PDB file of C-alpha atoms and ligand atoms in Angstrom:
ATOM      1  CA  UNK A   1      -0.048  -0.292   0.072  1.00 75.00           C
ATOM      2  CA  UNK A   2       1.234   3.379  -1.064  1.00 88.00           C
ATOM      3  CA  UNK A   3       2.094   5.727   2.633  1.00 95.00           C
ATOM      4  CA  UNK A   4       0.595   9.116   2.423  1.00 97.00           C
ATOM      5  CA  UNK A   5       2.242  12.384   4.160  1.00 98.00           C
ATOM      6  CA  UNK A   6       0.675  14.971   4.614  1.00 98.00           C
ATOM      7  CA  UNK A   7       1.823  18.988   5.396  1.00 98.00           C
ATOM      8  CA  UNK A   8      -0.239  20.210   8.407  1.00 98.00           C
ATOM      9  CA  UNK A   9       0.188  24.113   8.476  1.00 98.00           C
ATOM     10  CA  UNK A  10      -0.031  24.425  12.613  1.00 98.00           C
ATOM     11  CA  UNK A  11      -0.408  27.870  12.700  1.00 98.00           C
ATOM     12  CA  UNK A  12       1.739  31.189  14.505  1.00 97.00           C
ATOM     13  CA  UNK A  13       1.288  29.595  18.130  1.00 97.00           C
ATOM     14  CA  UNK A  14      -1.366  30.183  19.133  1.00 95.00           C
ATOM     15  CA  UNK A  15      -3.064  26.207  19.290  1.00 96.00           C
ATOM     16  CA  UNK A  16      -6.392  27.475  19.682  1.00 96.00           C
ATOM     17  CA  UNK A  17      -5.643  28.986  16.260  1.00 97.00           C
ATOM     18  CA  UNK A  18      -5.690  25.235  14.938  1.00 98.00           C
ATOM     19  CA  UNK A  19      -7.855  24.180  12.034  1.00 98.00           C
ATOM     20  CA  UNK A  20     -10.610  22.553  12.761  1.00 98.00           C
ATOM     21  CA  UNK A  21      -9.103  19.738  10.081  1.00 98.00           C
ATOM     22  CA  UNK A  22      -5.530  19.622  11.039  1.00 98.00           C
ATOM     23  CA  UNK A  23      -6.397  18.603  14.698  1.00 98.00           C
ATOM     24  CA  UNK A  24      -8.545  15.997  12.479  1.00 98.00           C
ATOM     25  CA  UNK A  25      -5.275  14.975  10.690  1.00 98.00           C
ATOM     26  CA  UNK A  26      -3.060  14.841  13.611  1.00 97.00           C
ATOM     27  CA  UNK A  27      -5.652  12.745  16.135  1.00 96.00           C
ATOM     28  CA  UNK A  28      -5.722  10.390  13.446  1.00 95.00           C
ATOM     29  CA  UNK A  29      -1.645  10.045  12.871  1.00 94.00           C
ATOM     30  CA  UNK A  30       0.276   7.772  14.377  1.00 95.00           C
ATOM     31  CA  UNK A  31       3.538   9.146  13.514  1.00 97.00           C
ATOM     32  CA  UNK A  32       4.150  13.177  13.535  1.00 98.00           C
ATOM     33  CA  UNK A  33       7.275  14.620  12.255  1.00 98.00           C
ATOM     34  CA  UNK A  34       8.138  17.546  13.331  1.00 97.00           C
ATOM     35  CA  UNK A  35      11.328  20.308  11.584  1.00 96.00           C
ATOM     36  CA  UNK A  36      13.844  21.904  14.122  1.00 95.00           C
ATOM     37  CA  UNK A  37      16.580  24.478  13.605  1.00 93.00           C
ATOM     38  CA  UNK A  38      19.240  22.591  15.989  1.00 92.00           C
ATOM     39  CA  UNK A  39      19.295  19.046  17.051  1.00 89.00           C
ATOM     40  CA  UNK A  40      19.581  20.016  20.824  1.00 89.00           C
ATOM     41  CA  UNK A  41      16.618  23.055  20.604  1.00 91.00           C
ATOM     42  CA  UNK A  42      13.183  22.177  20.934  1.00 94.00           C
ATOM     43  CA  UNK A  43      10.773  21.970  17.905  1.00 96.00           C
ATOM     44  CA  UNK A  44       8.511  24.948  17.611  1.00 96.00           C
ATOM     45  CA  UNK A  45       5.735  23.392  15.811  1.00 97.00           C
ATOM     46  CA  UNK A  46       5.811  20.503  18.520  1.00 97.00           C
ATOM     47  CA  UNK A  47       5.289  23.012  21.561  1.00 96.00           C
ATOM     48  CA  UNK A  48       2.463  24.262  19.584  1.00 97.00           C
ATOM     49  CA  UNK A  49       0.321  21.056  18.970  1.00 98.00           C
ATOM     50  CA  UNK A  50       1.955  18.968  22.052  1.00 97.00           C
ATOM     51  CA  UNK A  51      -1.306  19.150  24.171  1.00 97.00           C
ATOM     52  CA  UNK A  52      -2.905  17.170  20.915  1.00 97.00           C
ATOM     53  CA  UNK A  53      -0.582  14.140  19.752  1.00 96.00           C
ATOM     54  CA  UNK A  54      -0.031  12.852  23.372  1.00 95.00           C
ATOM     55  CA  UNK A  55      -0.080   9.446  22.176  1.00 93.00           C
ATOM     56  CA  UNK A  56       1.581   9.908  18.998  1.00 96.00           C
ATOM     57  CA  UNK A  57       5.556   8.785  17.861  1.00 97.00           C
ATOM     58  CA  UNK A  58       7.213  12.266  16.997  1.00 97.00           C
ATOM     59  CA  UNK A  59      10.228  12.334  14.269  1.00 97.00           C
ATOM     60  CA  UNK A  60      11.792  15.198  14.767  1.00 97.00           C
ATOM     61  CA  UNK A  61      13.640  16.264  11.739  1.00 96.00           C
ATOM     62  CA  UNK A  62      16.482  18.808  11.962  1.00 95.00           C
ATOM     63  CA  UNK A  63      16.514  21.215   9.095  1.00 93.00           C
ATOM     64  CA  UNK A  64      19.689  23.250   9.937  1.00 92.00           C
ATOM     65  CA  UNK A  65      19.312  27.465   9.468  1.00 87.00           C
ATOM     66  CA  UNK A  66      22.019  27.584   7.746  1.00 87.00           C
ATOM     67  CA  UNK A  67      23.131  28.857   3.744  1.00 83.00           C
ATOM     68  CA  UNK A  68      25.600  26.309   3.514  1.00 89.00           C
ATOM     69  CA  UNK A  69      23.902  24.631   0.752  1.00 90.00           C
ATOM     70  CA  UNK A  70      26.020  21.386   1.046  1.00 93.00           C
ATOM     71  CA  UNK A  71      25.127  21.085   4.966  1.00 92.00           C
ATOM     72  CA  UNK A  72      21.233  21.557   4.040  1.00 92.00           C
ATOM     73  CA  UNK A  73      21.504  19.034   1.745  1.00 93.00           C
ATOM     74  CA  UNK A  74      23.047  16.966   3.825  1.00 94.00           C
ATOM     75  CA  UNK A  75      19.885  17.139   6.501  1.00 94.00           C
ATOM     76  CA  UNK A  76      17.124  17.410   3.792  1.00 95.00           C
ATOM     77  CA  UNK A  77      18.097  14.018   2.137  1.00 96.00           C
ATOM     78  CA  UNK A  78      18.676  12.660   6.414  1.00 96.00           C
ATOM     79  CA  UNK A  79      15.295  13.737   6.587  1.00 96.00           C
ATOM     80  CA  UNK A  80      13.403  11.856   3.933  1.00 97.00           C
ATOM     81  CA  UNK A  81      15.074   8.935   4.555  1.00 97.00           C
ATOM     82  CA  UNK A  82      13.870   8.819   7.920  1.00 97.00           C
ATOM     83  CA  UNK A  83      10.154   9.659   6.436  1.00 97.00           C
ATOM     84  CA  UNK A  84      10.767   7.381   3.426  1.00 97.00           C
ATOM     85  CA  UNK A  85      11.036   4.398   5.176  1.00 97.00           C
ATOM     86  CA  UNK A  86       7.323   5.252   7.004  1.00 97.00           C
ATOM     87  CA  UNK A  87       5.557   6.003   4.196  1.00 97.00           C
ATOM     88  CA  UNK A  88       7.194   2.410   2.228  1.00 95.00           C
ATOM     89  CA  UNK A  89       5.584   0.711   4.802  1.00 95.00           C
ATOM     90  CA  UNK A  90       2.418   2.467   3.613  1.00 95.00           C
ATOM     91  CA  UNK A  91       2.446   4.633   6.460  1.00 96.00           C
ATOM     92  CA  UNK A  92       0.939   7.789   6.925  1.00 96.00           C
ATOM     93  CA  UNK A  93       3.082  10.581   8.168  1.00 97.00           C
ATOM     94  CA  UNK A  94       2.206  13.843   9.426  1.00 98.00           C
ATOM     95  CA  UNK A  95       3.770  17.109   8.939  1.00 98.00           C
ATOM     96  CA  UNK A  96       3.599  20.017  10.960  1.00 98.00           C
ATOM     97  CA  UNK A  97       5.161  22.735   9.897  1.00 98.00           C
ATOM     98  CA  UNK A  98       4.997  26.630  11.595  1.00 97.00           C
ATOM     99  CA  UNK A  99       1.939  28.466  10.296  1.00 98.00           C
ATOM    100  CA  UNK A 100       0.853  27.920   6.590  1.00 98.00           C
ATOM    101  CA  UNK A 101       2.769  25.206   4.789  1.00 98.00           C
ATOM    102  CA  UNK A 102       3.284  27.025   1.329  1.00 98.00           C
ATOM    103  CA  UNK A 103       5.254  29.661   3.361  1.00 98.00           C
ATOM    104  CA  UNK A 104       8.896  28.861   4.075  1.00 96.00           C
ATOM    105  CA  UNK A 105       8.549  25.702   5.155  1.00 96.00           C
ATOM    106  CA  UNK A 106      11.019  23.667   4.936  1.00 94.00           C
ATOM    107  CA  UNK A 107       7.422  21.088   3.336  1.00 96.00           C
ATOM    108  CA  UNK A 108       8.835  21.583  -0.189  1.00 96.00           C
ATOM    109  CA  UNK A 109      12.086  20.225   0.980  1.00 94.00           C
ATOM    110  CA  UNK A 110      11.369  17.049   2.227  1.00 96.00           C
ATOM    111  CA  UNK A 111       9.447  16.368  -0.230  1.00 97.00           C
ATOM    112  CA  UNK A 112      11.254  17.131  -3.039  1.00 96.00           C
ATOM    113  CA  UNK A 113      13.672  15.215  -1.727  1.00 96.00           C
ATOM    114  CA  UNK A 114      11.540  11.552  -0.803  1.00 97.00           C
ATOM    115  CA  UNK A 115      10.256  12.400  -4.400  1.00 96.00           C
ATOM    116  CA  UNK A 116      14.468  12.144  -5.355  1.00 96.00           C
ATOM    117  CA  UNK A 117      15.147   9.020  -3.505  1.00 95.00           C
ATOM    118  CA  UNK A 118      12.050   7.317  -5.670  1.00 94.00           C
ATOM    119  CA  UNK A 119       9.227   7.143  -3.346  1.00 92.00           C
ATOM    120  CA  UNK A 120       6.236   6.671  -3.754  1.00 92.00           C
ATOM    121  CA  UNK A 121       4.163   8.310  -1.974  1.00 96.00           C
ATOM    122  CA  UNK A 122       0.437  10.882  -2.211  1.00 97.00           C
ATOM    123  CA  UNK A 123       0.842  14.011  -0.380  1.00 98.00           C
ATOM    124  CA  UNK A 124      -2.198  16.035   1.477  1.00 98.00           C
ATOM    125  CA  UNK A 125      -1.783  19.634   2.166  1.00 98.00           C
ATOM    126  CA  UNK A 126      -3.861  21.129   4.883  1.00 98.00           C
ATOM    127  CA  UNK A 127      -3.383  24.712   4.895  1.00 98.00           C
ATOM    128  CA  UNK A 128      -2.542  26.792   8.289  1.00 98.00           C
ATOM    129  CA  UNK A 129      -2.986  30.379   9.452  1.00 98.00           C
ATOM    130  CA  UNK A 130       0.257  31.984   8.102  1.00 98.00           C
ATOM    131  CA  UNK A 131       2.474  34.453  10.403  1.00 98.00           C
ATOM    132  CA  UNK A 132       1.983  37.520   8.552  1.00 98.00           C
ATOM    133  CA  UNK A 133      -2.493  37.339   8.970  1.00 98.00           C
ATOM    134  CA  UNK A 134      -2.043  36.465  12.329  1.00 98.00           C
ATOM    135  CA  UNK A 135       0.186  39.782  12.809  1.00 98.00           C
ATOM    136  CA  UNK A 136      -1.987  41.938  11.141  1.00 98.00           C
ATOM    137  CA  UNK A 137      -4.842  40.693  13.386  1.00 98.00           C
ATOM    138  CA  UNK A 138      -2.656  41.267  16.355  1.00 98.00           C
ATOM    139  CA  UNK A 139      -1.769  44.859  15.165  1.00 98.00           C
ATOM    140  CA  UNK A 140      -5.761  45.349  13.789  1.00 98.00           C
ATOM    141  CA  UNK A 141      -3.776  46.081  10.549  1.00 98.00           C
ATOM    142  CA  UNK A 142      -5.357  45.986   7.066  1.00 98.00           C
ATOM    143  CA  UNK A 143      -2.916  44.995   5.401  1.00 98.00           C
ATOM    144  CA  UNK A 144      -4.259  46.243   1.195  1.00 98.00           C
ATOM    145  CA  UNK A 145      -7.677  48.071   0.003  1.00 98.00           C
ATOM    146  CA  UNK A 146      -8.451  48.314  -3.156  1.00 98.00           C
ATOM    147  CA  UNK A 147      -5.162  48.924  -5.364  1.00 98.00           C
ATOM    148  CA  UNK A 148      -2.708  47.971  -3.398  1.00 98.00           C
ATOM    149  CA  UNK A 149      -0.545  45.256  -3.696  1.00 98.00           C
ATOM    150  CA  UNK A 150       1.136  43.513  -1.308  1.00 98.00           C
ATOM    151  CA  UNK A 151       4.757  41.934  -1.036  1.00 98.00           C
ATOM    152  CA  UNK A 152       6.243  38.959   1.286  1.00 98.00           C
ATOM    153  CA  UNK A 153      10.535  39.138   1.685  1.00 98.00           C
ATOM    154  CA  UNK A 154      12.757  36.389   3.533  1.00 97.00           C
ATOM    155  CA  UNK A 155      14.959  38.855   4.831  1.00 96.00           C
ATOM    156  CA  UNK A 156      18.135  37.047   4.210  1.00 92.00           C
ATOM    157  CA  UNK A 157      18.015  36.298   0.464  1.00 91.00           C
ATOM    158  CA  UNK A 158      16.592  39.590  -0.036  1.00 92.00           C
ATOM    159  CA  UNK A 159      17.985  42.519   1.637  1.00 93.00           C
ATOM    160  CA  UNK A 160      19.683  43.398  -1.293  1.00 94.00           C
ATOM    161  CA  UNK A 161      16.481  44.103  -3.146  1.00 96.00           C
ATOM    162  CA  UNK A 162      14.526  45.161  -0.321  1.00 97.00           C
ATOM    163  CA  UNK A 163      15.072  49.069  -1.245  1.00 97.00           C
ATOM    164  CA  UNK A 164      13.613  47.707  -5.378  1.00 98.00           C
ATOM    165  CA  UNK A 165      10.826  45.816  -2.895  1.00 98.00           C
ATOM    166  CA  UNK A 166       9.926  48.655  -1.068  1.00 98.00           C
ATOM    167  CA  UNK A 167       9.575  51.166  -4.463  1.00 98.00           C
ATOM    168  CA  UNK A 168       6.696  49.168  -6.237  1.00 97.00           C
ATOM    169  CA  UNK A 169       4.702  47.735  -3.325  1.00 98.00           C
ATOM    170  CA  UNK A 170       2.060  49.411  -0.936  1.00 98.00           C
ATOM    171  CA  UNK A 171       2.801  47.105   2.146  1.00 98.00           C
ATOM    172  CA  UNK A 172       5.771  44.548   2.392  1.00 98.00           C
ATOM    173  CA  UNK A 173       6.463  41.843   4.993  1.00 98.00           C
ATOM    174  CA  UNK A 174       9.740  40.779   5.782  1.00 98.00           C
ATOM    175  CA  UNK A 175       9.975  37.514   7.241  1.00 98.00           C
ATOM    176  CA  UNK A 176      13.742  36.021   9.055  1.00 97.00           C
ATOM    177  CA  UNK A 177      14.424  39.536   9.891  1.00 97.00           C
ATOM    178  CA  UNK A 178      16.397  38.973  13.813  1.00 96.00           C
ATOM    179  CA  UNK A 179      19.910  39.498  12.193  1.00 96.00           C
ATOM    180  CA  UNK A 180      18.869  41.687   9.693  1.00 97.00           C
ATOM    181  CA  UNK A 181      17.368  44.961  11.703  1.00 98.00           C
ATOM    182  CA  UNK A 182      20.210  47.217  11.278  1.00 97.00           C
ATOM    183  CA  UNK A 183      20.462  47.082   7.459  1.00 97.00           C
ATOM    184  CA  UNK A 184      16.399  47.074   6.861  1.00 98.00           C
ATOM    185  CA  UNK A 185      16.268  50.415   9.156  1.00 97.00           C
ATOM    186  CA  UNK A 186      19.078  51.315   6.952  1.00 97.00           C
ATOM    187  CA  UNK A 187      16.919  51.106   3.985  1.00 97.00           C
ATOM    188  CA  UNK A 188      13.789  52.560   5.231  1.00 98.00           C
ATOM    189  CA  UNK A 189      16.005  55.709   6.652  1.00 97.00           C
ATOM    190  CA  UNK A 190      16.991  56.087   3.098  1.00 97.00           C
ATOM    191  CA  UNK A 191      13.251  56.179   1.959  1.00 97.00           C
ATOM    192  CA  UNK A 192      12.321  58.148   4.168  1.00 97.00           C
ATOM    193  CA  UNK A 193       9.700  55.151   5.866  1.00 98.00           C
ATOM    194  CA  UNK A 194      11.020  54.945   8.744  1.00 96.00           C
ATOM    195  CA  UNK A 195       7.972  55.303  10.928  1.00 96.00           C
ATOM    196  CA  UNK A 196       5.902  53.570   8.511  1.00 98.00           C
ATOM    197  CA  UNK A 197       7.554  49.572   9.735  1.00 98.00           C
ATOM    198  CA  UNK A 198       5.526  47.134  12.643  1.00 98.00           C
ATOM    199  CA  UNK A 199       8.087  44.945  14.408  1.00 98.00           C
ATOM    200  CA  UNK A 200       6.040  41.174  15.513  1.00 98.00           C
ATOM    201  CA  UNK A 201       8.039  39.209  17.469  1.00 98.00           C
ATOM    202  CA  UNK A 202       6.344  35.908  18.651  1.00 97.00           C
ATOM    203  CA  UNK A 203       3.268  36.520  17.633  1.00 97.00           C
ATOM    204  CA  UNK A 204       0.008  34.064  19.152  1.00 94.00           C
ATOM    205  CA  UNK A 205       2.390  33.235  21.837  1.00 94.00           C
ATOM    206  CA  UNK A 206       2.184  34.342  25.532  1.00 93.00           C
ATOM    207  CA  UNK A 207       4.727  36.455  25.532  1.00 96.00           C
ATOM    208  CA  UNK A 208       4.407  38.548  22.105  1.00 97.00           C
ATOM    209  CA  UNK A 209       5.422  42.020  21.438  1.00 97.00           C
ATOM    210  CA  UNK A 210       4.981  43.905  18.553  1.00 98.00           C
ATOM    211  CA  UNK A 211       6.706  48.046  18.814  1.00 98.00           C
ATOM    212  CA  UNK A 212       7.151  50.492  16.352  1.00 97.00           C
ATOM    213  CA  UNK A 213       9.611  51.821  17.236  1.00 96.00           C
ATOM    214  CA  UNK A 214      12.032  49.882  15.271  1.00 97.00           C
ATOM    215  CA  UNK A 215      14.996  52.071  16.579  1.00 95.00           C
ATOM    216  CA  UNK A 216      14.774  51.224  19.610  1.00 96.00           C
ATOM    217  CA  UNK A 217      14.777  47.553  19.171  1.00 97.00           C
ATOM    218  CA  UNK A 218      18.223  47.430  17.308  1.00 96.00           C
ATOM    219  CA  UNK A 219      21.150  46.699  20.573  1.00 95.00           C
ATOM    220  CA  UNK A 220      17.759  43.812  21.373  1.00 95.00           C
ATOM    221  CA  UNK A 221      18.575  40.236  20.059  1.00 96.00           C
ATOM    222  CA  UNK A 222      15.703  39.693  18.432  1.00 97.00           C
ATOM    223  CA  UNK A 223      13.893  36.122  18.891  1.00 96.00           C
ATOM    224  CA  UNK A 224      13.491  34.178  15.419  1.00 95.00           C
ATOM    225  CA  UNK A 225       9.972  34.883  15.413  1.00 97.00           C
ATOM    226  CA  UNK A 226      10.296  38.050  14.820  1.00 98.00           C
ATOM    227  CA  UNK A 227       8.774  40.314  11.537  1.00 98.00           C
ATOM    228  CA  UNK A 228       8.460  43.629   9.932  1.00 98.00           C
ATOM    229  CA  UNK A 229       5.628  45.055   7.907  1.00 98.00           C
ATOM    230  CA  UNK A 230       6.360  47.696   6.146  1.00 98.00           C
ATOM    231  CA  UNK A 231       2.893  49.558   5.539  1.00 98.00           C
ATOM    232  CA  UNK A 232       3.090  53.033   3.337  1.00 97.00           C
TER     233      UNK A 232
HETATM  234  C1  LIG B   1      10.699  29.449   7.967  1.00 96.68           C
HETATM  235  S1  LIG B   1       9.011  31.091   7.901  1.00 96.68           S
HETATM  236  C2  LIG B   1       7.655  30.439   7.936  1.00 96.68           C
HETATM  237  C3  LIG B   1       6.332  31.443   7.836  1.00 96.68           C
HETATM  238  C4  LIG B   1       5.573  30.609   8.327  1.00 96.68           C
HETATM  239  N1  LIG B   1       4.784  28.995   7.343  1.00 96.68           N
HETATM  240  C5  LIG B   1       3.991  31.360   7.791  1.00 96.68           C
HETATM  241  O1  LIG B   1       3.418  30.371   7.935  1.00 96.68           O
HETATM  242  O2  LIG B   1       3.825  32.412   8.513  1.00 96.68           O
HETATM  243  C6  LIG B   1       9.603  31.949   9.518  1.00 96.68           C
HETATM  244  C7  LIG B   1       9.285  33.232   9.902  1.00 96.68           C
HETATM  245  O3  LIG B   1       8.312  33.738  10.188  1.00 96.68           O
HETATM  246  C8  LIG B   1       8.158  34.752  11.204  1.00 96.68           C
HETATM  247  N2  LIG B   1       6.629  34.107  11.629  1.00 96.68           N
HETATM  248  C9  LIG B   1       6.708  32.850  11.990  1.00 96.68           C
HETATM  249  N3  LIG B   1       6.252  32.461  13.038  1.00 96.68           N
HETATM  250  C10 LIG B   1       5.739  34.198  13.643  1.00 96.68           C
HETATM  251  C11 LIG B   1       5.064  33.979  15.261  1.00 96.68           C
HETATM  252  N4  LIG B   1       4.571  33.123  15.565  1.00 96.68           N
HETATM  253  N5  LIG B   1       5.347  35.231  15.002  1.00 96.68           N
HETATM  254  C12 LIG B   1       6.308  36.372  14.489  1.00 96.68           C
HETATM  255  N6  LIG B   1       6.904  35.805  13.226  1.00 96.68           N
HETATM  256  C13 LIG B   1       6.426  34.410  13.131  1.00 96.68           C
HETATM  257  C14 LIG B   1       9.718  34.808  11.211  1.00 96.68           C
HETATM  258  O4  LIG B   1       9.796  35.799  10.337  1.00 96.68           O
HETATM  259  C15 LIG B   1      10.172  33.745  11.428  1.00 96.68           C
HETATM  260  O5  LIG B   1      11.417  33.687  11.138  1.00 96.68           O
END
C-alpha cells in the first residue's frame, strides 16, 4: 500500500488557531514529524501541537538554519530517508509545520527529496494561518485595500533588493528579520519610511510583542520568530 504524507500548517503559535481539519489529521496520525533548527533545541511546531499528540510517535527532523547548501542537502537527505522508510511501509505520516506549509516551509524540501529518493507516496496539504495574517490581526492592521499590492520577502535572501521591493509595493512583509534589523532600518531611513514599520515577535504565543519603535530595538537580541511589516 502506498504511504501518504500530510503537510499540516499548525498556525503562528496559539493552539486555538489550529484548524479543525489540522486537528482531525493530527488525531488520526500514528507518526507526527516535526522540523527543528538544532538537534539540542525543541521544535517550535511541536510546542504548538504537543497537547494534541500525546499518544503519537514523534519524529524530530533537523533542518539547520544555514545557507551552506552542502550542509542543508545532507540534512534534507537524512530527513527524507527517515520519512521515506515509513512511507514505504504504507504509513500515513504527518509533517507539522509553522504557519502555512506554502510559505517558506521546510515541507517543500522534504517533499522534493522524498521524490528524488524514488519514494512513491501521495500528498495532502492542510493550510494553516500564516504568521503575517496573525500579526496583522494583532496590530489590527489592514494589509492591503483596493488597488494596493502586498509583497512577502525573506530578509536573508532579499536584503539587497529590499529598496526595489519597497518602491513597488504598498505593503511589504519581511520575514526572518532577527539578524537584519540594522540593514532594514538603513533602507527604511534612506527611503523616508522609518516611521512606517511594525515589528512583531512571537505572535500568538504567551510572550507576543509588537512595537513601532524599530530604532529602539537595534541593541536587542531579536527572536527568530520576528517579522517587520512596512505599511506605506
Ligand atoms: C521559515 S518562516 C515560516 C513561515 C510560516 N510558514 C508562515 O506561514 O508564517 C519563519 C519566519 O516566519 C515568521 N514567523 C513565524 N511565526 C511567527 C510568529 N509567531 N510571530 C512572528 N513571526 C513569525 C518569522 O519571520 C520567522 O523567521
